[in-house]
Coordinates of N, CA and C in Angstrom, one line a residue:
A7 N 78.1 31.0 29.5 CA 79.2 30.2 29.9 C 78.8 28.8 30.2
L8 N 79.7 27.8 29.9 CA 79.4 26.4 30.1 C 79.7 26.1 31.6
D9 N 78.9 25.2 32.2 CA 79.1 24.8 33.6 C 80.2 23.7 33.7
A10 N 80.5 23.3 34.9 CA 81.6 22.4 35.1 C 81.3 21.1 34.4
G11 N 80.1 20.6 34.4 CA 79.7 19.4 33.8 C 80.1 19.4 32.3
L12 N 79.8 20.5 31.6 CA 80.0 20.5 30.2 C 81.6 20.6 29.9
W13 N 82.3 21.2 30.8 CA 83.7 21.2 30.6 C 84.3 19.8 30.8
L14 N 83.7 19.1 31.8 CA 84.2 17.7 32.0 C 83.8 16.8 30.8
D15 N 82.6 17.1 30.2 CA 82.3 16.3 29.0 C 83.3 16.6 27.9
G16 N 83.7 17.8 27.7 CA 84.6 18.1 26.7 C 86.0 17.4 26.9
I17 N 86.4 17.4 28.2 CA 87.7 16.8 28.5 C 87.6 15.3 28.3
V18 N 86.5 14.7 28.7 CA 86.3 13.2 28.6 C 86.3 12.9 27.1
A19 N 85.6 13.6 26.3 CA 85.5 13.3 24.8 C 86.9 13.5 24.2
A20 N 87.6 14.5 24.6 CA 88.9 14.8 24.0 C 89.9 13.7 24.4
L21 N 89.9 13.2 25.6 CA 90.7 12.1 26.1 C 90.4 10.8 25.3
A22 N 89.1 10.5 25.2 CA 88.7 9.3 24.5 C 89.2 9.3 23.0
T23 N 89.0 10.5 22.4 CA 89.3 10.6 21.0 C 90.9 10.5 20.8
T24 N 91.6 11.1 21.7 CA 93.0 11.1 21.7 C 93.6 9.7 21.9
A25 N 92.9 8.9 22.8 CA 93.3 7.6 23.1 C 93.1 6.7 21.9
L26 N 92.0 6.9 21.2 CA 91.8 6.2 19.9 C 92.8 6.5 18.9
G27 N 93.1 7.8 18.8 CA 94.1 8.2 17.8 C 95.5 7.6 18.2
A28 N 95.8 7.6 19.5 CA 97.1 7.0 19.9 C 97.2 5.5 19.6
A29 N 96.0 4.9 19.7 CA 96.0 3.4 19.5 C 96.0 3.0 18.0
F30 N 95.4 3.8 17.2 CA 95.2 3.3 15.8 C 95.7 4.3 14.7
A31 N 95.8 5.6 15.0 CA 96.1 6.5 14.0 C 97.5 7.0 14.1
F32 N 98.0 7.3 15.3 CA 99.3 8.0 15.4 C 100.5 7.0 15.3
R33 N 100.2 5.7 15.5 CA 101.3 4.8 15.3 C 101.9 4.7 13.9
P34 N 101.0 4.7 12.9 CA 101.5 4.7 11.5 C 102.2 6.1 11.2
V35 N 101.6 7.1 11.7 CA 102.2 8.5 11.5 C 103.6 8.5 12.2
F36 N 103.7 7.9 13.4 CA 105.0 7.9 14.1 C 106.0 7.1 13.3
D37 N 105.6 6.0 12.8 CA 106.5 5.1 12.0 C 107.0 5.8 10.7
A38 N 106.1 6.7 10.2 CA 106.5 7.3 8.9 C 107.2 8.6 9.2
A39 N 107.3 9.1 10.4 CA 107.9 10.4 10.7 C 109.4 10.3 10.5
T40 N 110.0 11.4 10.2 CA 111.5 11.4 10.0 C 112.1 12.3 11.0
G41 N 113.4 12.1 11.3 CA 114.1 12.9 12.3 C 114.3 12.1 13.6
G42 N 115.0 12.8 14.5 CA 115.2 12.1 15.8 C 114.0 12.0 16.7
S43 N 114.1 11.4 17.9 CA 113.0 11.1 18.7 C 112.3 12.4 19.2
I44 N 113.2 13.4 19.6 CA 112.6 14.7 20.1 C 111.9 15.4 18.9
S45 N 112.5 15.4 17.7 CA 111.8 16.0 16.6 C 110.5 15.4 16.3
V46 N 110.5 14.0 16.3 CA 109.3 13.3 16.0 C 108.2 13.6 17.0
A47 N 108.6 13.6 18.3 CA 107.6 13.9 19.4 C 107.1 15.3 19.2
T48 N 107.9 16.3 18.9 CA 107.4 17.6 18.7 C 106.5 17.7 17.5
K49 N 106.8 17.0 16.4 CA 105.9 17.0 15.3 C 104.6 16.3 15.6
L50 N 104.6 15.2 16.3 CA 103.3 14.6 16.7 C 102.4 15.4 17.6
A51 N 103.0 16.3 18.3 CA 102.3 17.2 19.2 C 101.3 18.0 18.4
Y52 N 101.6 18.4 17.2 CA 100.7 19.2 16.4 C 99.4 18.5 16.0
P53 N 99.4 17.3 15.3 CA 98.2 16.6 15.1 C 97.4 16.2 16.3
L54 N 98.2 15.8 17.4 CA 97.6 15.4 18.6 C 96.8 16.6 19.2
G55 N 97.3 17.8 19.2 CA 96.6 18.9 19.7 C 95.4 19.2 18.8
D56 N 95.5 19.0 17.5 CA 94.3 19.2 16.6 C 93.2 18.3 17.0
V57 N 93.5 17.0 17.3 CA 92.5 16.0 17.6 C 91.8 16.4 18.9
V58 N 92.6 16.8 19.9 CA 92.0 17.2 21.2 C 91.1 18.4 21.1
L59 N 91.5 19.4 20.4 CA 90.7 20.6 20.2 C 89.5 20.3 19.4
L60 N 89.6 19.5 18.3 CA 88.4 19.1 17.5 C 87.4 18.3 18.4
A61 N 87.9 17.5 19.2 CA 87.0 16.7 20.1 C 86.3 17.7 21.1
L62 N 87.0 18.7 21.6 CA 86.3 19.7 22.5 C 85.2 20.4 21.7
V63 N 85.5 20.8 20.5 CA 84.5 21.5 19.7 C 83.3 20.6 19.4
G64 N 83.6 19.4 19.0 CA 82.5 18.4 18.8 C 81.7 18.2 20.0
G65 N 82.3 18.0 21.2 CA 81.6 17.9 22.4 C 80.7 19.1 22.8
A66 N 81.2 20.3 22.5 CA 80.5 21.5 22.8 C 79.2 21.6 21.9
V67 N 79.4 21.2 20.6 CA 78.3 21.2 19.7 C 77.2 20.2 20.1
V68 N 77.6 19.0 20.5 CA 76.6 18.0 21.0 C 75.8 18.5 22.2
L69 N 76.6 19.0 23.1 CA 76.0 19.4 24.4 C 75.2 20.7 24.4
T70 N 75.3 21.4 23.3 CA 74.6 22.7 23.2 C 73.5 22.6 22.2
G71 N 73.0 21.4 21.9 CA 71.8 21.2 21.1 C 72.0 20.5 19.8
G72 N 73.3 20.3 19.4 CA 73.5 19.5 18.2 C 73.3 20.3 16.9
R73 N 73.0 21.6 17.0 CA 72.8 22.5 15.8 C 73.9 23.5 15.8
P74 N 75.1 23.2 15.2 CA 76.2 24.1 15.4 C 76.0 25.5 14.7
A75 N 76.4 26.5 15.5 CA 76.3 27.9 14.9 C 77.5 28.0 14.0
R76 N 77.6 29.1 13.2 CA 78.6 29.3 12.2 C 80.0 29.4 12.9
T77 N 80.0 29.9 14.2 CA 81.3 29.9 14.9 C 81.9 28.5 15.1
W78 N 81.0 27.6 15.5 CA 81.5 26.2 15.7 C 82.0 25.6 14.4
L79 N 81.2 25.8 13.3 CA 81.6 25.3 12.0 C 82.9 25.8 11.6
L80 N 83.1 27.1 11.7 CA 84.4 27.6 11.3 C 85.6 27.1 12.2
L81 N 85.3 27.0 13.5 CA 86.3 26.4 14.4 C 86.7 25.0 14.0
G82 N 85.6 24.2 13.8 CA 85.9 22.8 13.4 C 86.6 22.6 12.1
G83 N 86.1 23.4 11.1 CA 86.7 23.3 9.8 C 88.1 23.8 9.8
G84 N 88.4 24.9 10.6 CA 89.8 25.4 10.7 C 90.7 24.3 11.3
L85 N 90.2 23.6 12.3 CA 91.0 22.6 13.0 C 91.3 21.4 12.0
V86 N 90.3 21.0 11.2 CA 90.4 19.9 10.3 C 91.5 20.3 9.2
V87 N 91.4 21.5 8.7 CA 92.4 22.0 7.7 C 93.8 22.1 8.3
F88 N 93.8 22.6 9.5 CA 95.1 22.7 10.2 C 95.7 21.3 10.4
G89 N 94.8 20.3 10.8 CA 95.3 19.0 11.0 C 95.8 18.3 9.8
I90 N 95.2 18.6 8.6 CA 95.8 18.1 7.3 C 97.2 18.6 7.1
G91 N 97.4 19.9 7.4 CA 98.8 20.4 7.2 C 99.7 19.8 8.3
D92 N 99.2 19.6 9.5 CA 100.1 19.1 10.5 C 100.5 17.6 10.3
V93 N 99.6 16.8 9.7 CA 99.9 15.4 9.4 C 101.0 15.4 8.3
D94 N 100.8 16.3 7.3 CA 101.8 16.4 6.2 C 103.1 16.9 6.8
Y95 N 103.1 17.7 7.8 CA 104.3 18.2 8.4 C 105.1 17.1 9.1
V96 N 104.3 16.2 9.7 CA 104.9 15.0 10.4 C 105.6 14.1 9.4
N97 N 105.0 13.9 8.2 CA 105.5 12.9 7.3 C 106.6 13.4 6.3
T98 N 106.8 14.8 6.2 CA 107.7 15.3 5.2 C 108.6 16.3 5.9
E99 N 109.7 16.6 5.3 CA 110.6 17.7 5.7 C 110.0 19.0 5.1
W100 N 109.8 20.0 6.0 CA 109.2 21.2 5.5 C 110.1 22.0 4.6
T101 N 109.5 22.5 3.5 CA 110.1 23.5 2.7 C 109.0 24.5 2.3
A102 N 109.4 25.7 2.0 CA 108.4 26.7 1.6 C 107.7 26.4 0.3
G103 N 106.4 26.7 0.3 CA 105.6 26.4 -0.9 C 104.9 25.1 -1.0
Q104 N 104.9 24.3 0.1 CA 104.3 23.0 0.1 C 102.8 23.1 0.5
V105 N 102.1 22.0 0.5 CA 100.7 21.9 0.9 C 100.6 22.4 2.4
I106 N 101.6 22.2 3.2 CA 101.5 22.6 4.6 C 101.2 24.1 4.7
D107 N 101.9 24.9 3.9 CA 101.7 26.4 3.9 C 100.3 26.7 3.6
V108 N 99.7 26.1 2.6 CA 98.3 26.4 2.2 C 97.4 26.0 3.3
A109 N 97.6 24.8 3.8 CA 96.7 24.3 4.9 C 96.7 25.2 6.1
W110 N 97.9 25.5 6.5 CA 98.1 26.4 7.7 C 97.4 27.8 7.5
A111 N 97.7 28.3 6.3 CA 97.1 29.7 6.0 C 95.6 29.6 6.0
A112 N 95.0 28.6 5.3 CA 93.5 28.4 5.3 C 93.0 28.2 6.7
G113 N 93.6 27.3 7.5 CA 93.2 27.1 8.8 C 93.2 28.3 9.7
L114 N 94.2 29.1 9.6 CA 94.3 30.3 10.4 C 93.2 31.3 10.0
L115 N 92.9 31.4 8.7 CA 91.9 32.3 8.2 C 90.5 31.8 8.8
M116 N 90.2 30.5 8.8 CA 89.0 30.0 9.3 C 88.9 30.3 10.8
L117 N 90.0 30.1 11.6 CA 90.0 30.3 13.0 C 89.8 31.8 13.3
A118 N 90.4 32.7 12.5 CA 90.2 34.1 12.7 C 88.8 34.5 12.4
A119 N 88.2 33.9 11.3 CA 86.8 34.2 11.0 C 85.9 33.7 12.1
A120 N 86.2 32.6 12.8 CA 85.4 32.1 13.9 C 85.4 33.1 15.1
A121 N 86.6 33.7 15.3 CA 86.8 34.6 16.4 C 86.0 35.9 16.0
W122 N 85.9 36.2 14.8 CA 85.2 37.4 14.3 C 83.7 37.3 14.5
E123 N 83.2 36.1 14.4 CA 81.7 35.8 14.5 C 81.2 36.2 15.8
S124 N 80.0 36.7 15.9 CA 79.4 37.0 17.2 C 78.9 35.7 17.8
P125 N 79.0 35.5 19.1 CA 78.5 34.3 19.8 C 77.0 34.3 19.7
P126 N 76.4 33.1 19.8 CA 75.0 32.9 19.8 C 74.4 33.8 20.9
A127 N 73.2 34.4 20.7 CA 72.6 35.2 21.6 C 72.0 34.5 22.8
E128 N 71.5 33.2 22.5 CA 70.9 32.5 23.6 C 71.9 31.7 24.3
A129 N 71.7 31.5 25.6 CA 72.6 30.7 26.5 C 72.4 29.2 26.1
A130 N 73.5 28.4 26.3 CA 73.4 27.0 26.1 C 72.6 26.3 27.1
A131 N 71.7 25.4 26.7 CA 70.8 24.7 27.6 C 71.6 23.6 28.2
V132 N 71.5 23.5 29.5 CA 72.3 22.4 30.2 C 71.4 21.1 30.2
P133 N 72.0 20.0 29.7 CA 71.2 18.8 29.6 C 70.8 18.3 31.0
R134 N 69.7 17.5 31.0 CA 69.2 17.0 32.3 C 69.1 15.5 32.2
G135 N 69.0 14.8 33.3 CA 68.9 13.4 33.4 C 70.0 12.7 32.7
M136 N 69.7 11.6 32.0 CA 70.7 10.8 31.3 C 71.4 11.5 30.2
R137 N 70.7 12.6 29.7 CA 71.4 13.3 28.6 C 72.7 14.0 29.1
R138 N 72.8 14.1 30.4 CA 74.1 14.7 30.9 C 75.2 13.8 30.6
L139 N 75.0 12.5 30.4 CA 76.0 11.5 30.3 C 76.2 11.0 28.8
V140 N 75.7 11.9 27.9 CA 75.6 11.5 26.5 C 77.1 11.3 25.9
L141 N 78.0 12.0 26.5 CA 79.4 11.8 26.0 C 80.2 11.0 27.0
A142 N 79.9 11.0 28.3 CA 80.7 10.3 29.3 C 80.6 8.8 29.2
V143 N 79.4 8.3 28.9 CA 79.2 6.9 28.9 C 79.8 6.2 27.6
P144 N 79.6 6.8 26.4 CA 80.4 6.2 25.3 C 81.9 6.3 25.4
S145 N 82.3 7.4 26.0 CA 83.8 7.6 26.2 C 84.3 6.6 27.1
A146 N 83.6 6.3 28.2 CA 84.0 5.3 29.2 C 84.1 3.9 28.5
A147 N 83.1 3.7 27.6 CA 83.0 2.4 27.0 C 84.2 2.2 26.0
V148 N 84.6 3.3 25.3 CA 85.8 3.3 24.5 C 87.0 3.0 25.3
A149 N 87.1 3.7 26.5 CA 88.3 3.5 27.3 C 88.4 2.1 27.8
V150 N 87.3 1.5 28.3 CA 87.3 0.1 28.7 C 87.7 -0.9 27.6
A151 N 87.2 -0.6 26.4 CA 87.5 -1.5 25.3 C 89.0 -1.4 25.0
L152 N 89.6 -0.2 25.0 CA 91.0 -0.1 24.8 C 91.8 -0.8 25.8
L153 N 91.4 -0.7 27.1 CA 92.1 -1.3 28.2 C 92.0 -2.8 28.2
V154 N 90.9 -3.3 27.9 CA 90.6 -4.8 28.0 C 91.0 -5.5 26.7
I155 N 90.4 -5.0 25.6 CA 90.6 -5.7 24.3 C 92.0 -5.4 23.7
G156 N 92.4 -4.1 23.8 CA 93.7 -3.8 23.2 C 94.9 -3.8 24.2
S157 N 94.7 -4.4 25.3 CA 95.8 -4.4 26.3 C 97.0 -5.1 25.8
G158 N 98.1 -4.3 25.8 CA 99.4 -4.8 25.4 C 99.6 -4.6 23.9
R159 N 98.6 -4.2 23.1 CA 98.7 -4.0 21.7 C 98.6 -2.6 21.2
T160 N 98.0 -1.7 22.0 CA 97.8 -0.4 21.6 C 98.9 0.6 22.0
G161 N 99.8 0.2 22.8 CA 100.9 1.1 23.2 C 100.7 1.7 24.5
T162 N 101.7 2.2 25.1 CA 101.7 2.9 26.4 C 100.8 4.1 26.4
A163 N 101.0 5.0 25.4 CA 100.3 6.2 25.3 C 98.8 6.0 25.3
A164 N 98.3 5.1 24.5 CA 96.9 4.8 24.4 C 96.4 4.2 25.8
T165 N 97.2 3.4 26.4 CA 96.7 2.9 27.7 C 96.6 4.0 28.8
V166 N 97.6 4.9 28.8 CA 97.5 6.0 29.8 C 96.3 6.9 29.5
L167 N 96.1 7.2 28.2 CA 95.0 8.1 27.9 C 93.7 7.4 28.1
A168 N 93.6 6.1 27.9 CA 92.3 5.4 28.2 C 92.0 5.4 29.7
T169 N 93.1 5.2 30.5 CA 92.9 5.2 31.9 C 92.4 6.6 32.4
A170 N 93.0 7.6 31.8 CA 92.6 9.0 32.2 C 91.2 9.3 31.8
T171 N 90.8 8.7 30.6 CA 89.4 8.9 30.1 C 88.5 8.2 31.1
L172 N 88.8 7.0 31.5 CA 87.9 6.3 32.4 C 87.8 7.0 33.8
L173 N 88.9 7.5 34.3 CA 88.8 8.3 35.6 C 88.0 9.5 35.4
C174 N 88.2 10.3 34.4 CA 87.5 11.5 34.2 C 86.0 11.2 33.9
A175 N 85.7 10.1 33.2 CA 84.3 9.8 33.0 C 83.6 9.4 34.3
L176 N 84.3 8.8 35.2 CA 83.7 8.5 36.6 C 83.5 9.8 37.3
V177 N 84.4 10.7 37.2 CA 84.2 12.0 37.9 C 83.0 12.7 37.3
R178 N 82.8 12.6 36.0 CA 81.7 13.3 35.3 C 80.4 12.6 35.8
M179 N 80.4 11.3 35.9 CA 79.1 10.6 36.3 C 78.8 11.0 37.8
A180 N 79.8 11.1 38.6 CA 79.5 11.5 40.0 C 79.0 12.9 40.1
H181 N 79.6 13.8 39.2 CA 79.1 15.1 39.2 C 77.7 15.2 38.7
A182 N 77.3 14.4 37.7 CA 75.9 14.4 37.2 C 74.9 13.9 38.3
V183 N 75.3 12.9 39.0 CA 74.4 12.3 40.0 C 74.2 13.4 41.1
G184 N 75.3 14.0 41.5 CA 75.2 15.0 42.6 C 74.4 16.2 42.2
L185 N 74.6 16.6 40.9 CA 73.8 17.8 40.4 C 72.3 17.5 40.3
E186 N 72.0 16.2 39.8 CA 70.6 15.8 39.7 C 69.9 15.8 41.1
G187 N 70.7 15.3 42.1 CA 70.1 15.3 43.4 C 69.9 16.7 44.0
R188 N 70.8 17.6 43.7 CA 70.6 19.0 44.2 C 69.4 19.7 43.5
L189 N 69.3 19.4 42.2 CA 68.2 20.0 41.4 C 66.8 19.4 41.9
E190 N 66.8 18.1 42.3 CA 65.6 17.6 42.8 C 65.2 18.2 44.1
V191 N 66.2 18.4 45.0 CA 65.9 19.1 46.3 C 65.4 20.5 46.0
T192 N 66.0 21.2 45.1 CA 65.6 22.6 44.8 C 64.1 22.6 44.2
R193 N 63.8 21.6 43.4 CA 62.5 21.5 42.8 C 61.4 21.3 43.9
V194 N 61.7 20.4 44.8 CA 60.8 20.1 45.9 C 60.6 21.4 46.8
Q195 N 61.7 22.1 47.0 CA 61.6 23.3 47.8 C 60.7 24.4 47.1
A196 N 60.8 24.4 45.7 CA 60.1 25.4 45.0 C 58.6 25.1 44.9
L197 N 58.2 23.8 45.1 CA 56.8 23.4 45.0 C 56.1 23.2 46.3
T198 N 56.8 23.3 47.4 CA 56.2 23.1 48.7 C 56.3 24.3 49.6
D199 N 55.4 24.3 50.6 CA 55.5 25.4 51.6 C 56.5 25.0 52.7
D200 N 57.4 25.9 53.1 CA 58.4 25.6 54.0 C 57.8 25.2 55.4
L201 N 56.7 25.8 55.8 CA 56.2 25.6 57.1 C 55.4 24.3 57.2
T202 N 54.5 24.1 56.2 CA 53.6 22.9 56.3 C 54.0 21.7 55.4
Q203 N 55.0 22.0 54.6 CA 55.5 21.0 53.6 C 54.4 20.5 52.7
L204 N 53.3 21.3 52.5 CA 52.3 21.0 51.6 C 52.6 21.7 50.2
G205 N 51.9 21.2 49.2 CA 52.1 21.8 47.9 C 51.7 23.2 47.9
N206 N 52.4 24.1 47.1 CA 52.0 25.5 47.1 C 51.3 25.8 45.8
R207 N 51.1 27.1 45.5 CA 50.3 27.5 44.3 C 51.0 27.0 43.0
R208 N 52.3 27.1 43.0 CA 53.0 26.6 41.8 C 52.8 25.2 41.5
L209 N 52.7 24.3 42.5 CA 52.4 22.9 42.3 C 51.0 22.7 41.8
L210 N 50.1 23.5 42.4 CA 48.7 23.4 42.0 C 48.5 23.8 40.5
V211 N 49.2 24.8 40.0 CA 49.2 25.2 38.6 C 49.7 24.1 37.7
E212 N 50.8 23.5 38.2 CA 51.4 22.4 37.4 C 50.4 21.2 37.3
D213 N 49.8 20.9 38.4 CA 48.8 19.8 38.4 C 47.6 20.1 37.5
L214 N 47.2 21.3 37.6 CA 46.0 21.7 36.7 C 46.4 21.6 35.2
D215 N 47.6 22.1 34.9 CA 48.1 22.0 33.5 C 48.2 20.6 33.0
R216 N 48.7 19.7 33.9 CA 48.7 18.3 33.5 C 47.3 17.7 33.3
A217 N 46.4 18.1 34.2 CA 45.0 17.5 34.1 C 44.3 18.0 32.9
V218 N 44.6 19.3 32.5 CA 44.0 19.8 31.3 C 44.6 19.1 30.1
A219 N 45.9 18.9 30.1 CA 46.5 18.2 29.0 C 46.0 16.8 28.8
V220 N 45.8 16.1 29.9 CA 45.3 14.7 29.8 C 43.8 14.7 29.3
A221 N 43.0 15.7 29.8 CA 41.6 15.8 29.4 C 41.5 16.1 27.9
S222 N 42.4 16.9 27.4 CA 42.2 17.4 26.0 C 42.8 16.3 25.1

């Protein structure tokens, strides 16, 4: 299972990606969409959801080592294919037998295959140090750029999403700092004697290992 920090990373990455999409990608799609405002908003929800889910998958892959298992590849591929169909759905009036049907069917098959795949046997390694912020920092930078550089030009949706990205990134950074502090306290407790506060046998073994490594 992923810890709270990894979930926050996925949310931050998804918000940043969606803010970029709202600023640069969805405006042309919105302009090309047909139908009333409610119909257009409903249609736009499909590709927007695909972008959010794809960002979550990408964030999970990055934070679990960067070597995606077949499950993640199938999930990502299915969402991409689904997104192609959803963008086509926004721009055209749906009738049976179009590209939309093929894309949706193929996407569903890939998602079903991903669910059929067995999860990786090993648990995901939780990043440490600055690696905890590998998604939060770039996402915050994207949010700041959208708020400062694109202020008034990217639209209300992009501004709201960029603000939410920045707030969630700050929460993620605070969580990382707090977690690192707790881990350091735990490490000190594991390497010292409670009564004398002197180093214990585990610390001695670590020091000997480092001395041997330096000497060799």
